[in-house]
């Protein structure tokens, strides 16, 4: 039986990131994610003997962790060759041999492009030592909603149909379940929306290219985009998504997920019915029983 085609083209993603880095990576979005990741990690007071930077497109996250003094040793899994301690690889195929090696695994702007996110999370979970922490920020489903809508309408008008041009991203409602299925304890997911404004849609497209975030779908259309479709998409974008000053909105949704490798020291949820104090007592209020059916 033939396996289904992958959603993304990993080799193309690596080439796009390498090209973006050579041309001058647009790091405004990555910088925002790295700042937030540092803030979230600051709430955990322990040091980490061995950490893994999982696929972040630039080495800045690894550099920040080393400079923080909280990580004794760090391994970086990079999408492109960097030399030094970096290892080139894919986030969904960890090349680190025996499981339970790392005390911390962090990732920024990388996991939105894996073909098997559930499998990648399972591998991360297995790579962590007991009570090890996983913390990652990736793009979510509301990302580039304006661009997707503009291209969908433009292609329908000019070509009589639509082709996949913007990758589908993970949805917040799914990630908590994926963390639990992967075996993480105390899973937490939340979202942050970043709105960036542009003078025209072409400036947004240039930034996407400079972040290595252009279309890398395996089943992408291989023929060049028609100029008529591109110009119509730009018109629709300006018509539907401009502010009062004429500048255009572009949405980036950042999904945050964190979880711990299970350990006996971690807090466990109480079993249903095991509470020893009524909620009314805890809140300092009187308890009022609702009447049963048939009672007046």
mmCIF file of C-alpha atoms in Angstrom:
data_model
loop_
_atom_site.group_PDB
_atom_site.id
_atom_site.type_symbol
_atom_site.label_atom_id
_atom_site.label_comp_id
_atom_site.label_asym_id
_atom_site.label_seq_id
_atom_site.Cartn_x
_atom_site.Cartn_y
_atom_site.Cartn_z
ATOM 1 C CA UNK A 1 0.000 0.000 0.000
ATOM 2 C CA UNK A 2 1.379 3.418 -0.972
ATOM 3 C CA UNK A 3 1.904 5.945 1.765
ATOM 4 C CA UNK A 4 0.190 9.314 1.356
ATOM 5 C CA UNK A 5 2.312 12.163 0.056
ATOM 6 C CA UNK A 6 3.892 14.404 2.724
ATOM 7 C CA UNK A 7 2.364 17.798 3.316
ATOM 8 C CA UNK A 8 5.661 19.731 3.183
ATOM 9 C CA UNK A 9 8.862 19.456 1.153
ATOM 10 C CA UNK A 10 11.668 19.399 3.804
ATOM 11 C CA UNK A 11 14.495 19.806 1.275
ATOM 12 C CA UNK A 12 12.824 22.891 -0.173
ATOM 13 C CA UNK A 13 12.302 24.338 3.316
ATOM 14 C CA UNK A 14 16.027 23.956 4.033
ATOM 15 C CA UNK A 15 16.909 25.668 0.764
ATOM 16 C CA UNK A 16 14.516 28.516 1.468
ATOM 17 C CA UNK A 17 15.960 29.069 4.953
ATOM 18 C CA UNK A 18 19.525 28.946 3.590
ATOM 19 C CA UNK A 19 18.633 31.493 0.908
ATOM 20 C CA UNK A 20 16.968 33.763 3.466
ATOM 21 C CA UNK A 21 20.010 33.632 5.723
ATOM 22 C CA UNK A 22 22.383 34.463 2.872
ATOM 23 C CA UNK A 23 20.242 37.398 1.739
ATOM 24 C CA UNK A 24 19.684 38.814 5.232
ATOM 25 C CA UNK A 25 17.104 37.069 7.382
ATOM 26 C CA UNK A 26 14.075 39.183 8.384
ATOM 27 C CA UNK A 27 14.186 38.384 12.085
ATOM 28 C CA UNK A 28 11.519 40.707 13.536
ATOM 29 C CA UNK A 29 9.044 37.846 14.112
ATOM 30 C CA UNK A 30 11.673 35.411 15.355
ATOM 31 C CA UNK A 31 13.022 38.091 17.695
ATOM 32 C CA UNK A 32 9.555 38.566 19.188
ATOM 33 C CA UNK A 33 9.243 34.814 19.745
ATOM 34 C CA UNK A 34 12.706 34.576 21.313
ATOM 35 C CA UNK A 35 11.928 37.425 23.735
ATOM 36 C CA UNK A 36 8.711 35.717 24.781
ATOM 37 C CA UNK A 37 10.440 32.361 25.116
ATOM 38 C CA UNK A 38 13.055 33.874 27.414
ATOM 39 C CA UNK A 39 10.301 35.409 29.566
ATOM 40 C CA UNK A 40 8.498 32.086 29.821
ATOM 41 C CA UNK A 41 11.679 30.221 30.643
ATOM 42 C CA UNK A 42 12.502 32.784 33.352
ATOM 43 C CA UNK A 43 9.594 31.448 35.426
ATOM 44 C CA UNK A 44 11.492 28.153 35.801
ATOM 45 C CA UNK A 45 14.243 28.714 38.357
ATOM 46 C CA UNK A 46 16.301 25.566 37.881
ATOM 47 C CA UNK A 47 19.489 25.278 35.787
ATOM 48 C CA UNK A 48 19.685 22.836 32.860
ATOM 49 C CA UNK A 49 22.671 20.551 32.374
ATOM 50 C CA UNK A 50 21.970 19.738 28.708
ATOM 51 C CA UNK A 51 19.607 21.644 26.398
ATOM 52 C CA UNK A 52 18.524 21.184 22.780
ATOM 53 C CA UNK A 53 17.599 23.963 20.359
ATOM 54 C CA UNK A 54 15.212 22.156 18.020
ATOM 55 C CA UNK A 55 15.308 23.567 14.490
ATOM 56 C CA UNK A 56 15.190 27.324 15.158
ATOM 57 C CA UNK A 57 16.114 28.925 11.792
ATOM 58 C CA UNK A 58 18.830 31.165 13.286
ATOM 59 C CA UNK A 59 21.366 30.313 16.037
ATOM 60 C CA UNK A 60 20.305 33.289 18.160
ATOM 61 C CA UNK A 61 18.210 31.196 20.562
ATOM 62 C CA UNK A 62 21.173 28.950 21.275
ATOM 63 C CA UNK A 63 23.380 32.002 21.762
ATOM 64 C CA UNK A 64 20.933 33.557 24.224
ATOM 65 C CA UNK A 65 20.692 30.351 26.252
ATOM 66 C CA UNK A 66 24.463 30.037 26.442
ATOM 67 C CA UNK A 67 24.766 33.676 27.528
ATOM 68 C CA UNK A 68 22.099 33.240 30.227
ATOM 69 C CA UNK A 69 24.339 31.006 32.350
ATOM 70 C CA UNK A 70 21.411 28.664 32.984
ATOM 71 C CA UNK A 71 22.522 25.998 30.508
ATOM 72 C CA UNK A 72 25.740 24.058 31.084
ATOM 73 C CA UNK A 73 25.857 22.524 27.611
ATOM 74 C CA UNK A 74 23.728 23.074 24.518
ATOM 75 C CA UNK A 75 23.195 21.106 21.311
ATOM 76 C CA UNK A 76 21.647 22.794 18.295
ATOM 77 C CA UNK A 77 19.699 20.894 15.646
ATOM 78 C CA UNK A 78 19.912 23.316 12.730
ATOM 79 C CA UNK A 79 18.034 23.265 9.413
ATOM 80 C CA UNK A 80 21.267 24.225 7.592
ATOM 81 C CA UNK A 81 24.975 23.641 8.164
ATOM 82 C CA UNK A 82 26.544 26.094 10.606
ATOM 83 C CA UNK A 83 29.707 24.425 11.833
ATOM 84 C CA UNK A 84 30.712 24.326 15.469
ATOM 85 C CA UNK A 85 28.447 22.212 17.703
ATOM 86 C CA UNK A 86 25.455 22.361 15.365
ATOM 87 C CA UNK A 87 23.914 19.197 13.939
ATOM 88 C CA UNK A 88 21.966 19.411 10.685
ATOM 89 C CA UNK A 89 18.686 17.537 10.866
ATOM 90 C CA UNK A 90 14.901 17.509 10.862
ATOM 91 C CA UNK A 91 12.791 18.167 13.996
ATOM 92 C CA UNK A 92 10.754 15.032 13.289
ATOM 93 C CA UNK A 93 13.816 12.754 12.967
ATOM 94 C CA UNK A 94 16.007 13.385 15.999
ATOM 95 C CA UNK A 95 19.531 11.996 15.434
ATOM 96 C CA UNK A 96 20.611 11.730 19.071
ATOM 97 C CA UNK A 97 20.598 8.026 19.779
ATOM 98 C CA UNK A 98 19.579 6.937 23.304
ATOM 99 C CA UNK A 99 16.469 8.511 24.744
ATOM 100 C CA UNK A 100 16.189 10.684 27.858
ATOM 101 C CA UNK A 101 19.301 12.792 27.223
ATOM 102 C CA UNK A 102 18.103 16.396 27.553
ATOM 103 C CA UNK A 103 16.969 18.467 30.513
ATOM 104 C CA UNK A 104 15.470 21.140 28.242
ATOM 105 C CA UNK A 105 14.213 21.220 24.650
ATOM 106 C CA UNK A 106 13.278 24.572 23.116
ATOM 107 C CA UNK A 107 12.153 25.486 19.604
ATOM 108 C CA UNK A 108 11.172 28.711 17.855
ATOM 109 C CA UNK A 109 9.508 29.143 14.462
ATOM 110 C CA UNK A 110 10.313 25.605 13.317
ATOM 111 C CA UNK A 111 7.608 23.064 14.166
ATOM 112 C CA UNK A 112 4.930 24.555 11.902
ATOM 113 C CA UNK A 113 6.620 22.875 8.932
ATOM 114 C CA UNK A 114 6.973 19.280 10.137
ATOM 115 C CA UNK A 115 5.001 16.613 8.287
ATOM 116 C CA UNK A 116 4.336 14.547 11.405
ATOM 117 C CA UNK A 117 3.853 16.874 14.363
ATOM 118 C CA UNK A 118 2.427 14.139 16.659
ATOM 119 C CA UNK A 119 5.448 11.962 15.895
ATOM 120 C CA UNK A 120 7.847 14.865 16.449
ATOM 121 C CA UNK A 121 6.322 15.545 19.867
ATOM 122 C CA UNK A 122 6.676 11.879 20.825
ATOM 123 C CA UNK A 123 10.380 12.021 19.910
ATOM 124 C CA UNK A 124 10.873 15.190 21.948
ATOM 125 C CA UNK A 125 9.161 13.555 24.912
ATOM 126 C CA UNK A 126 11.451 10.522 24.651
ATOM 127 C CA UNK A 127 14.541 12.713 24.312
ATOM 128 C CA UNK A 128 13.835 14.426 27.640
ATOM 129 C CA UNK A 129 15.055 13.169 30.980
ATOM 130 C CA UNK A 130 12.365 12.683 33.636
ATOM 131 C CA UNK A 131 11.148 16.126 34.751
ATOM 132 C CA UNK A 132 12.713 17.695 31.644
ATOM 133 C CA UNK A 133 10.964 20.688 30.059
ATOM 134 C CA UNK A 134 9.776 21.261 26.493
ATOM 135 C CA UNK A 135 8.917 24.812 25.379
ATOM 136 C CA UNK A 136 8.164 25.845 21.796
ATOM 137 C CA UNK A 137 6.614 28.663 19.773
ATOM 138 C CA UNK A 138 5.286 27.965 16.267
ATOM 139 C CA UNK A 139 2.944 29.584 13.770
ATOM 140 C CA UNK A 140 -0.759 28.850 14.182
ATOM 141 C CA UNK A 141 -3.829 28.589 12.001
ATOM 142 C CA UNK A 142 -4.739 32.288 11.902
ATOM 143 C CA UNK A 143 -1.351 33.180 10.403
ATOM 144 C CA UNK A 144 -1.569 35.057 7.074
ATOM 145 C CA UNK A 145 -5.347 34.718 6.954
ATOM 146 C CA UNK A 146 -5.536 37.942 4.931
ATOM 147 C CA UNK A 147 -3.088 36.711 2.303
ATOM 148 C CA UNK A 148 -4.826 33.364 2.015
ATOM 149 C CA UNK A 149 -8.214 34.970 1.492
ATOM 150 C CA UNK A 150 -6.868 37.382 -1.105
ATOM 151 C CA UNK A 151 -5.193 34.645 -3.160
ATOM 152 C CA UNK A 152 -8.202 32.340 -2.888
ATOM 153 C CA UNK A 153 -10.531 34.971 -4.306
ATOM 154 C CA UNK A 154 -8.039 36.168 -6.934
ATOM 155 C CA UNK A 155 -7.376 32.692 -8.312
ATOM 156 C CA UNK A 156 -11.071 31.890 -8.361
ATOM 157 C CA UNK A 157 -11.735 35.044 -10.384
ATOM 158 C CA UNK A 158 -8.811 34.892 -12.815
ATOM 159 C CA UNK A 159 -8.197 31.158 -13.202
ATOM 160 C CA UNK A 160 -11.481 29.531 -12.254
ATOM 161 C CA UNK A 161 -10.039 27.659 -9.278
ATOM 162 C CA UNK A 162 -7.596 27.844 -6.382
ATOM 163 C CA UNK A 163 -4.301 26.085 -5.688
ATOM 164 C CA UNK A 164 -2.515 25.698 -2.321
ATOM 165 C CA UNK A 165 -0.233 28.717 -1.858
ATOM 166 C CA UNK A 166 -0.140 29.286 1.917
ATOM 167 C CA UNK A 167 0.589 26.336 4.185
ATOM 168 C CA UNK A 168 -2.026 25.154 6.673
ATOM 169 C CA UNK A 169 -0.864 25.675 10.245
ATOM 170 C CA UNK A 170 -1.668 23.890 13.496
ATOM 171 C CA UNK A 171 -4.766 24.880 15.467
ATOM 172 C CA UNK A 172 -4.616 25.768 19.157
ATOM 173 C CA UNK A 173 -7.508 23.452 20.037
ATOM 174 C CA UNK A 174 -5.541 20.428 18.777
ATOM 175 C CA UNK A 175 -2.179 20.993 20.450
ATOM 176 C CA UNK A 176 -3.132 20.190 24.041
ATOM 177 C CA UNK A 177 -4.400 16.789 22.977
ATOM 178 C CA UNK A 178 -1.247 16.152 20.945
ATOM 179 C CA UNK A 179 0.949 16.924 23.969
ATOM 180 C CA UNK A 180 -1.078 14.530 26.121
ATOM 181 C CA UNK A 181 -0.953 11.795 23.486
ATOM 182 C CA UNK A 182 2.822 12.230 23.266
ATOM 183 C CA UNK A 183 3.061 11.534 27.014
ATOM 184 C CA UNK A 184 3.800 15.015 28.376
ATOM 185 C CA UNK A 185 2.790 15.874 31.912
ATOM 186 C CA UNK A 186 1.278 19.251 32.841
ATOM 187 C CA UNK A 187 0.743 20.333 29.198
ATOM 188 C CA UNK A 188 -0.051 24.003 28.555
ATOM 189 C CA UNK A 189 -0.969 25.689 25.265
ATOM 190 C CA UNK A 190 -1.824 29.321 24.542
ATOM 191 C CA UNK A 191 -1.759 31.774 21.644
ATOM 192 C CA UNK A 192 -0.387 35.228 20.934
ATOM 193 C CA UNK A 193 -1.463 37.267 17.894
ATOM 194 C CA UNK A 194 1.005 39.649 16.265
ATOM 195 C CA UNK A 195 -0.303 42.125 13.688
ATOM 196 C CA UNK A 196 2.283 43.609 11.341
ATOM 197 C CA UNK A 197 1.354 46.491 9.013
ATOM 198 C CA UNK A 198 2.669 47.015 5.501
ATOM 199 C CA UNK A 199 2.477 49.671 2.843
ATOM 200 C CA UNK A 200 1.540 47.076 0.213
ATOM 201 C CA UNK A 201 1.181 43.274 -0.097
ATOM 202 C CA UNK A 202 4.465 42.991 -1.985
ATOM 203 C CA UNK A 203 6.385 44.156 1.090
ATOM 204 C CA UNK A 204 4.762 41.342 3.070
ATOM 205 C CA UNK A 205 5.719 38.827 0.395
ATOM 206 C CA UNK A 206 9.324 40.054 0.473
ATOM 207 C CA UNK A 207 9.418 39.578 4.246
ATOM 208 C CA UNK A 208 8.015 36.058 3.941
ATOM 209 C CA UNK A 209 10.757 35.245 1.443
ATOM 210 C CA UNK A 210 13.330 36.777 3.804
ATOM 211 C CA UNK A 211 12.079 34.485 6.611
ATOM 212 C CA UNK A 212 12.085 31.332 4.485
ATOM 213 C CA UNK A 213 8.292 31.128 4.871
ATOM 214 C CA UNK A 214 7.225 31.052 1.229
ATOM 215 C CA UNK A 215 5.219 28.150 -0.160
ATOM 216 C CA UNK A 216 6.928 24.817 0.590
ATOM 217 C CA UNK A 217 3.939 22.498 0.216
ATOM 218 C CA UNK A 218 4.773 19.180 -1.390
ATOM 219 C CA UNK A 219 1.764 19.493 -3.723
ATOM 220 C CA UNK A 220 2.311 23.155 -4.502
ATOM 221 C CA UNK A 221 1.590 24.412 -7.983
ATOM 222 C CA UNK A 222 4.799 24.119 -10.026
ATOM 223 C CA UNK A 223 3.935 26.667 -12.732
ATOM 224 C CA UNK A 224 4.752 30.373 -12.185
ATOM 225 C CA UNK A 225 2.097 32.565 -10.631
ATOM 226 C CA UNK A 226 0.241 34.528 -13.286
ATOM 227 C CA UNK A 227 0.801 38.270 -13.140
ATOM 228 C CA UNK A 228 -2.945 38.900 -13.455
ATOM 229 C CA UNK A 229 -3.601 36.686 -10.414
ATOM 230 C CA UNK A 230 -0.868 38.378 -8.376
ATOM 231 C CA UNK A 231 -2.110 41.875 -9.168
ATOM 232 C CA UNK A 232 -5.717 40.924 -8.444
ATOM 233 C CA UNK A 233 -4.680 39.400 -5.105
ATOM 234 C CA UNK A 234 -2.903 42.661 -4.237
ATOM 235 C CA UNK A 235 -6.041 44.625 -5.096
ATOM 236 C CA UNK A 236 -8.256 42.392 -2.957
ATOM 237 C CA UNK A 237 -5.804 42.587 -0.069
ATOM 238 C CA UNK A 238 -5.841 46.393 -0.187
ATOM 239 C CA UNK A 239 -9.624 46.528 -0.497
ATOM 240 C CA UNK A 240 -10.408 44.158 2.370
ATOM 241 C CA UNK A 241 -7.581 44.480 4.888
ATOM 242 C CA UNK A 242 -6.438 48.106 4.980
ATOM 243 C CA UNK A 243 -6.617 50.422 7.991
ATOM 244 C CA UNK A 244 -7.832 54.019 7.891
ATOM 245 C CA UNK A 245 -4.324 55.240 7.028
ATOM 246 C CA UNK A 246 -4.121 52.889 4.042
ATOM 247 C CA UNK A 247 -1.615 50.473 5.561
ATOM 248 C CA UNK A 248 -2.370 46.762 5.329
ATOM 249 C CA UNK A 249 -2.664 44.268 8.186
ATOM 250 C CA UNK A 250 -0.892 40.908 8.252
ATOM 251 C CA UNK A 251 -1.685 38.472 11.054
ATOM 252 C CA UNK A 252 0.832 36.091 12.597
ATOM 253 C CA UNK A 253 -0.570 33.756 15.256
ATOM 254 C CA UNK A 254 2.079 32.314 17.569
ATOM 255 C CA UNK A 255 1.089 29.125 19.372
ATOM 256 C CA UNK A 256 2.942 28.284 22.554
ATOM 257 C CA UNK A 257 3.188 24.775 23.921
ATOM 258 C CA UNK A 258 4.970 23.439 26.940
ATOM 259 C CA UNK A 259 5.074 20.189 28.822
ATOM 260 C CA UNK A 260 7.225 18.121 31.142
ATOM 261 C CA UNK A 261 8.558 14.613 30.901
ATOM 262 C CA UNK A 262 6.722 12.768 33.690
ATOM 263 C CA UNK A 263 8.389 12.449 37.074
ATOM 264 C CA UNK A 264 7.122 11.227 40.449
ATOM 265 C CA UNK A 265 7.812 14.613 42.054
ATOM 266 C CA UNK A 266 5.306 16.433 39.841
ATOM 267 C CA UNK A 267 1.923 17.511 41.104
ATOM 268 C CA UNK A 268 -0.811 15.009 40.277
ATOM 269 C CA UNK A 269 -4.463 15.916 39.670
ATOM 270 C CA UNK A 270 -6.894 14.630 42.292
ATOM 271 C CA UNK A 271 -9.177 11.771 41.361
ATOM 272 C CA UNK A 272 -12.844 12.763 40.819
ATOM 273 C CA UNK A 273 -14.740 12.683 44.116
ATOM 274 C CA UNK A 274 -11.606 12.715 46.290
ATOM 275 C CA UNK A 275 -11.872 16.343 47.441
ATOM 276 C CA UNK A 276 -12.129 16.708 51.220
ATOM 277 C CA UNK A 277 -13.417 20.313 51.242
ATOM 278 C CA UNK A 278 -16.608 21.547 49.588
ATOM 279 C CA UNK A 279 -16.246 24.377 47.070
ATOM 280 C CA UNK A 280 -18.617 26.548 49.109
ATOM 281 C CA UNK A 281 -16.347 26.191 52.169
ATOM 282 C CA UNK A 282 -13.272 27.105 50.173
ATOM 283 C CA UNK A 283 -15.011 30.220 48.823
ATOM 284 C CA UNK A 284 -16.533 31.141 52.212
ATOM 285 C CA UNK A 285 -20.103 31.159 50.889
ATOM 286 C CA UNK A 286 -23.306 29.367 51.750
ATOM 287 C CA UNK A 287 -24.250 26.265 49.747
ATOM 288 C CA UNK A 288 -27.722 26.230 48.201
ATOM 289 C CA UNK A 289 -29.124 22.932 46.971
ATOM 290 C CA UNK A 290 -31.068 23.046 43.718
ATOM 291 C CA UNK A 291 -34.538 21.437 43.927
ATOM 292 C CA UNK A 292 -34.892 17.969 42.438
ATOM 293 C CA UNK A 293 -37.262 17.358 39.600
ATOM 294 C CA UNK A 294 -40.855 17.522 40.872
ATOM 295 C CA UNK A 295 -39.982 19.581 43.944
ATOM 296 C CA UNK A 296 -41.416 23.092 44.236
#
